[in-house]
Amino acid sequence: MRRKIIAANWKMNMTVNESGSYLDTFLLEVAEEKRLDIVLVPPFTTLAYVSERLNKIQNVKLGAQNMHWEKGGAFTGEISGAMIRELFARYVILGHSERRALFGETDAIVNKKTHAAHEASLKPIVCIGETLAERDADKVEQVLETQLRGSLAGLDAKMLTDTVLAYEPVWAIGTGRTASPEQAQAAHAFIRKVLTEISDAATADKVRIQYGGSVKPGNTVELLSQPDIDGALVGGAALVARDFAEIIKLTAAL
Ligand code: 13P
């Protein structure tokens, strides 16, 4: 059985002040929820503060939204895995579609970052997903397979098991348009099939695959009850403490 994992990608939102009042509400709601993994992924400037607030809370983990693949040096504006790990973060989102589309991240870059994350003892949450044009052209599987093979190249079974995948169809992100449970399940099952080819069936069976794209309390149950959907990567709805807590509770009760 794969343990479910629900993560909040705050994107470029939440000052330290704002995250303070968020956590006041959120932690009261979920502090006792131990049936799944919960991850908060704030912007870099808010990581240290959220880390302190999570200090005594075992069941809510911390993640970062990006990192550089080098350990250090002349890379103005970048952040290393060790800098993130030092703040007690356990996860790092890599290759989010916004980074791929707006900041030119390729599968090769995502692959370098994925290896660097493991070296820094961070679990990468590697994002993949097709655009609407690619779906309309019947290229979903081709796109997912290319992204998977490129982003995960060279990872051994242990590293793959410690990697979380996030299937985020680009057309469902921030649009209010969610993949149907059937569309999402089909993509997740395909991803697991490719993982089996990349590695082996036992390893593929252990890898957790999150769905992302307009997840909200109202569609959580239908999506998260699919056999190959092991969690959610939540954007907009995770900016509202009560909504995100509700998504967690609904998932925990499944
Ligand atoms: P929304 O939940 O706002 O669609 O964002 C999804 C996402 O990109 C999470 O990484």
Coordinates of C-alpha atoms and ligand atoms in Angstrom, one line a residue:
M1 CA 0.0 0.0 0.0
R2 CA 1.3 3.4 -1.0
R3 CA 0.9 6.1 1.7
K4 CA -1.0 9.0 0.3
I5 CA 0.8 12.4 0.0
I6 CA -1.0 15.7 -0.3
A7 CA 1.1 18.8 -1.0
A8 CA 0.4 22.5 -1.1
N9 CA 2.3 24.4 -3.8
W10 CA 1.9 28.0 -2.7
K11 CA 3.8 29.2 -5.9
M12 CA 4.7 32.9 -5.7
N13 CA 2.2 33.6 -2.9
M14 CA 2.4 34.1 0.9
T15 CA 4.6 36.5 2.7
V16 CA 5.9 35.5 6.2
N17 CA 3.0 37.5 7.7
E18 CA 0.4 35.8 5.6
S19 CA 1.8 32.3 6.2
G20 CA 1.6 33.1 10.0
S21 CA -2.2 33.4 10.0
Y22 CA -2.6 30.5 7.5
L23 CA -0.7 28.2 9.9
D24 CA -2.7 29.4 12.9
T25 CA -5.8 28.0 11.2
F26 CA -4.3 25.1 9.2
L27 CA -2.3 23.4 12.0
L28 CA -5.3 23.4 14.4
E29 CA -7.2 21.5 11.7
V30 CA -4.6 18.9 10.7
A31 CA -2.3 18.5 13.7
E32 CA -3.8 15.1 14.6
E33 CA -4.0 13.7 11.1
K34 CA -1.4 11.0 10.8
R35 CA -2.9 8.7 8.1
L36 CA -1.2 10.4 5.2
D37 CA 1.8 12.6 4.4
I38 CA 1.2 16.3 4.3
V39 CA 3.7 18.7 2.7
L40 CA 3.7 22.5 2.7
V41 CA 5.7 24.1 -0.1
P42 CA 6.2 27.8 0.5
P43 CA 8.3 30.2 -1.5
F44 CA 12.0 30.4 -0.5
T45 CA 11.6 33.6 1.6
T46 CA 9.0 31.9 3.8
L47 CA 10.7 28.5 4.2
A48 CA 12.6 29.3 7.4
Y49 CA 9.6 30.7 9.1
V50 CA 7.3 27.8 8.2
S51 CA 10.1 25.4 9.2
E52 CA 10.2 26.9 12.7
R53 CA 6.4 26.7 13.0
L54 CA 6.5 23.0 12.0
N55 CA 9.3 22.3 14.4
K56 CA 7.3 20.2 16.9
I57 CA 4.8 18.9 14.3
Q58 CA 5.8 15.5 13.1
N59 CA 3.1 14.9 10.4
V60 CA 3.4 18.1 8.4
K61 CA 6.6 18.2 6.2
L62 CA 8.2 21.0 4.4
G63 CA 9.3 21.3 0.7
A64 CA 10.8 23.9 -1.6
Q65 CA 9.5 24.8 -5.1
N66 CA 12.8 24.5 -7.0
M67 CA 16.6 24.2 -6.6
H68 CA 19.8 24.4 -8.6
W69 CA 21.7 21.3 -9.5
E70 CA 25.1 22.6 -8.5
K71 CA 26.2 22.5 -4.8
G72 CA 27.3 26.1 -4.7
G73 CA 29.2 28.8 -6.5
A74 CA 28.6 31.8 -8.9
F75 CA 24.9 31.2 -9.7
T76 CA 23.3 34.5 -8.7
G77 CA 19.7 34.1 -7.6
E78 CA 19.8 30.3 -7.2
I79 CA 19.4 28.1 -4.2
S80 CA 21.2 24.7 -3.5
G81 CA 19.8 21.5 -2.2
A82 CA 21.9 21.8 1.0
M83 CA 20.5 25.2 1.7
I84 CA 17.0 23.8 1.5
R85 CA 17.8 20.7 3.5
E86 CA 19.4 22.8 6.3
L87 CA 15.9 24.3 6.9
F88 CA 14.6 20.7 7.6
A89 CA 12.8 20.5 4.3
R90 CA 12.3 17.0 3.0
Y91 CA 10.9 17.6 -0.5
V92 CA 11.5 19.7 -3.5
I93 CA 9.2 20.2 -6.5
L94 CA 11.1 19.9 -9.8
G95 CA 10.1 20.6 -13.4
H96 CA 6.8 22.2 -12.6
S97 CA 5.0 23.1 -15.9
E98 CA 5.4 26.8 -15.0
R99 CA 9.2 26.4 -14.8
R100 CA 9.2 24.4 -18.0
A101 CA 7.0 26.9 -19.9
L102 CA 8.2 30.2 -18.4
F103 CA 11.8 29.5 -17.4
G104 CA 12.9 27.1 -20.1
E105 CA 13.5 24.0 -18.0
T106 CA 14.0 20.9 -20.1
D107 CA 13.9 17.3 -19.2
A108 CA 17.7 17.3 -19.1
I109 CA 17.8 20.1 -16.5
V110 CA 15.1 18.4 -14.5
N111 CA 17.2 15.3 -14.6
K112 CA 20.3 17.1 -13.2
K113 CA 18.2 18.6 -10.5
T114 CA 16.6 15.3 -9.6
H115 CA 20.0 13.7 -9.1
A116 CA 21.2 16.7 -7.0
A117 CA 18.0 16.5 -4.9
H118 CA 18.7 12.9 -4.0
E119 CA 22.4 13.8 -3.2
A120 CA 21.1 16.5 -0.8
S121 CA 18.7 13.9 0.9
L122 CA 15.6 15.7 -0.5
K123 CA 12.8 13.7 -2.1
P124 CA 12.0 15.3 -5.5
I125 CA 8.4 15.8 -6.6
V126 CA 8.9 15.6 -10.4
C127 CA 6.2 17.2 -12.4
I128 CA 5.1 16.0 -15.9
G129 CA 2.0 16.6 -18.0
E130 CA 0.8 17.5 -21.5
T131 CA -0.6 20.7 -22.9
L132 CA -4.1 20.9 -24.4
A133 CA -2.7 20.9 -27.9
E134 CA -0.8 17.7 -27.2
R135 CA -3.9 16.1 -25.7
D136 CA -6.0 17.1 -28.7
A137 CA -3.3 15.7 -31.0
D138 CA -3.5 12.4 -29.2
K139 CA 0.1 12.7 -27.9
V140 CA -0.5 12.3 -24.2
E141 CA 1.4 9.0 -23.8
Q142 CA 4.2 10.1 -26.1
V143 CA 4.7 13.3 -24.1
L144 CA 4.5 11.6 -20.7
E145 CA 7.0 8.9 -21.7
T146 CA 9.5 11.4 -23.1
Q147 CA 9.3 13.5 -19.9
L148 CA 9.6 10.5 -17.7
R149 CA 12.5 8.9 -19.4
G150 CA 14.3 12.3 -19.7
S151 CA 13.6 13.5 -16.2
L152 CA 14.3 10.2 -14.4
A153 CA 17.3 9.0 -16.4
G154 CA 20.0 7.3 -14.4
L155 CA 18.0 6.9 -11.1
D156 CA 18.4 3.6 -9.4
A157 CA 15.5 1.7 -7.8
K158 CA 16.1 3.2 -4.3
M159 CA 16.2 6.8 -5.8
L160 CA 13.0 6.1 -7.8
T161 CA 11.2 4.8 -4.7
D162 CA 12.2 8.1 -3.0
T163 CA 10.9 10.1 -5.9
V164 CA 7.3 11.4 -6.0
L165 CA 5.8 12.0 -9.5
A166 CA 3.1 14.6 -10.1
Y167 CA 0.9 14.3 -13.2
E168 CA -0.3 17.8 -13.9
P169 CA -2.0 18.3 -17.2
V170 CA -1.1 21.8 -18.2
W171 CA -4.7 22.6 -19.3
A172 CA -6.0 21.8 -15.8
I173 CA -3.6 24.0 -13.9
G174 CA -5.3 27.2 -12.5
T175 CA -8.1 26.9 -15.0
G176 CA -10.8 25.3 -12.9
R177 CA -10.9 22.6 -15.5
T178 CA -10.0 19.2 -13.9
A179 CA -9.1 16.0 -15.7
S180 CA -11.9 13.6 -15.3
P181 CA -11.2 10.8 -12.8
E182 CA -11.0 8.4 -15.8
Q183 CA -8.6 10.7 -17.7
A184 CA -6.4 11.1 -14.7
Q185 CA -6.4 7.3 -13.8
A186 CA -5.5 6.4 -17.4
A187 CA -2.5 8.8 -17.3
H188 CA -1.4 7.5 -13.9
A189 CA -1.6 3.9 -15.0
F190 CA 0.4 4.7 -18.1
I191 CA 3.0 6.5 -16.0
R192 CA 3.3 3.4 -13.7
K193 CA 3.7 1.2 -16.8
V194 CA 6.6 3.4 -18.1
L195 CA 8.1 3.2 -14.5
T196 CA 8.0 -0.6 -14.8
E197 CA 9.9 -0.4 -18.1
I198 CA 12.5 2.1 -16.7
S199 CA 12.9 0.0 -13.5
D200 CA 10.9 -3.0 -12.5
A201 CA 7.3 -3.8 -11.4
A202 CA 8.1 -3.9 -7.6
T203 CA 9.7 -0.5 -7.8
A204 CA 7.0 1.0 -10.0
D205 CA 4.4 -0.3 -7.5
K206 CA 6.1 1.7 -4.7
V207 CA 6.3 5.1 -6.5
R208 CA 3.7 7.6 -5.4
I209 CA 2.0 9.5 -8.2
Q210 CA 0.1 12.7 -7.4
Y211 CA -2.5 14.4 -9.5
G212 CA -2.4 18.2 -9.9
G213 CA -4.7 20.6 -11.6
S214 CA -7.6 22.4 -10.1
V215 CA -7.9 20.0 -7.2
K216 CA -10.4 21.3 -4.6
P217 CA -12.6 19.8 -1.8
G218 CA -15.4 19.2 -4.3
N219 CA -13.4 16.9 -6.6
T220 CA -11.0 15.3 -4.1
V221 CA -12.9 12.1 -3.4
E222 CA -13.5 11.1 -7.0
L223 CA -9.9 11.8 -8.0
L224 CA -8.2 10.3 -5.0
S225 CA -10.2 7.1 -5.0
Q226 CA -8.7 6.1 -8.3
P227 CA -6.3 3.1 -7.9
D228 CA -3.2 4.8 -9.3
I229 CA -3.7 8.3 -7.8
D230 CA -1.7 8.4 -4.6
G231 CA -2.0 12.0 -3.7
A232 CA -2.5 15.6 -4.9
L233 CA -0.4 18.6 -5.6
V234 CA -2.7 21.5 -4.9
G235 CA -2.2 25.1 -6.1
G236 CA -5.1 27.6 -5.7
A237 CA -7.1 25.7 -3.2
A238 CA -4.1 25.2 -1.0
L239 CA -3.9 29.0 -0.5
V240 CA -7.0 28.8 1.7
A241 CA -6.1 27.0 4.9
R242 CA -9.6 25.5 5.5
D243 CA -9.9 24.3 1.9
F244 CA -6.5 22.6 2.0
A245 CA -7.3 21.1 5.4
E246 CA -10.6 19.8 4.0
I247 CA -8.8 18.1 1.0
I248 CA -6.5 16.4 3.5
K249 CA -9.4 15.2 5.7
L250 CA -11.4 13.9 2.7
T251 CA -8.3 12.0 1.5
A252 CA -7.5 10.6 4.9
A253 CA -11.0 9.2 5.2
L254 CA -10.9 7.2 2.0
Ligands
13P1 P1 -4.1 24.6 -9.3 O1 -4.5 23.7 -8.2 O2 -4.2 26.1 -8.9 O3 -4.7 24.2 -10.6 O4 -2.5 24.4 -9.5 C1 -2.0 23.1 -9.6 C2 -0.5 23.1 -9.6 O5 0.1 23.7 -10.5 C3 0.1 22.6 -8.4 O6 1.5 22.5 -8.6

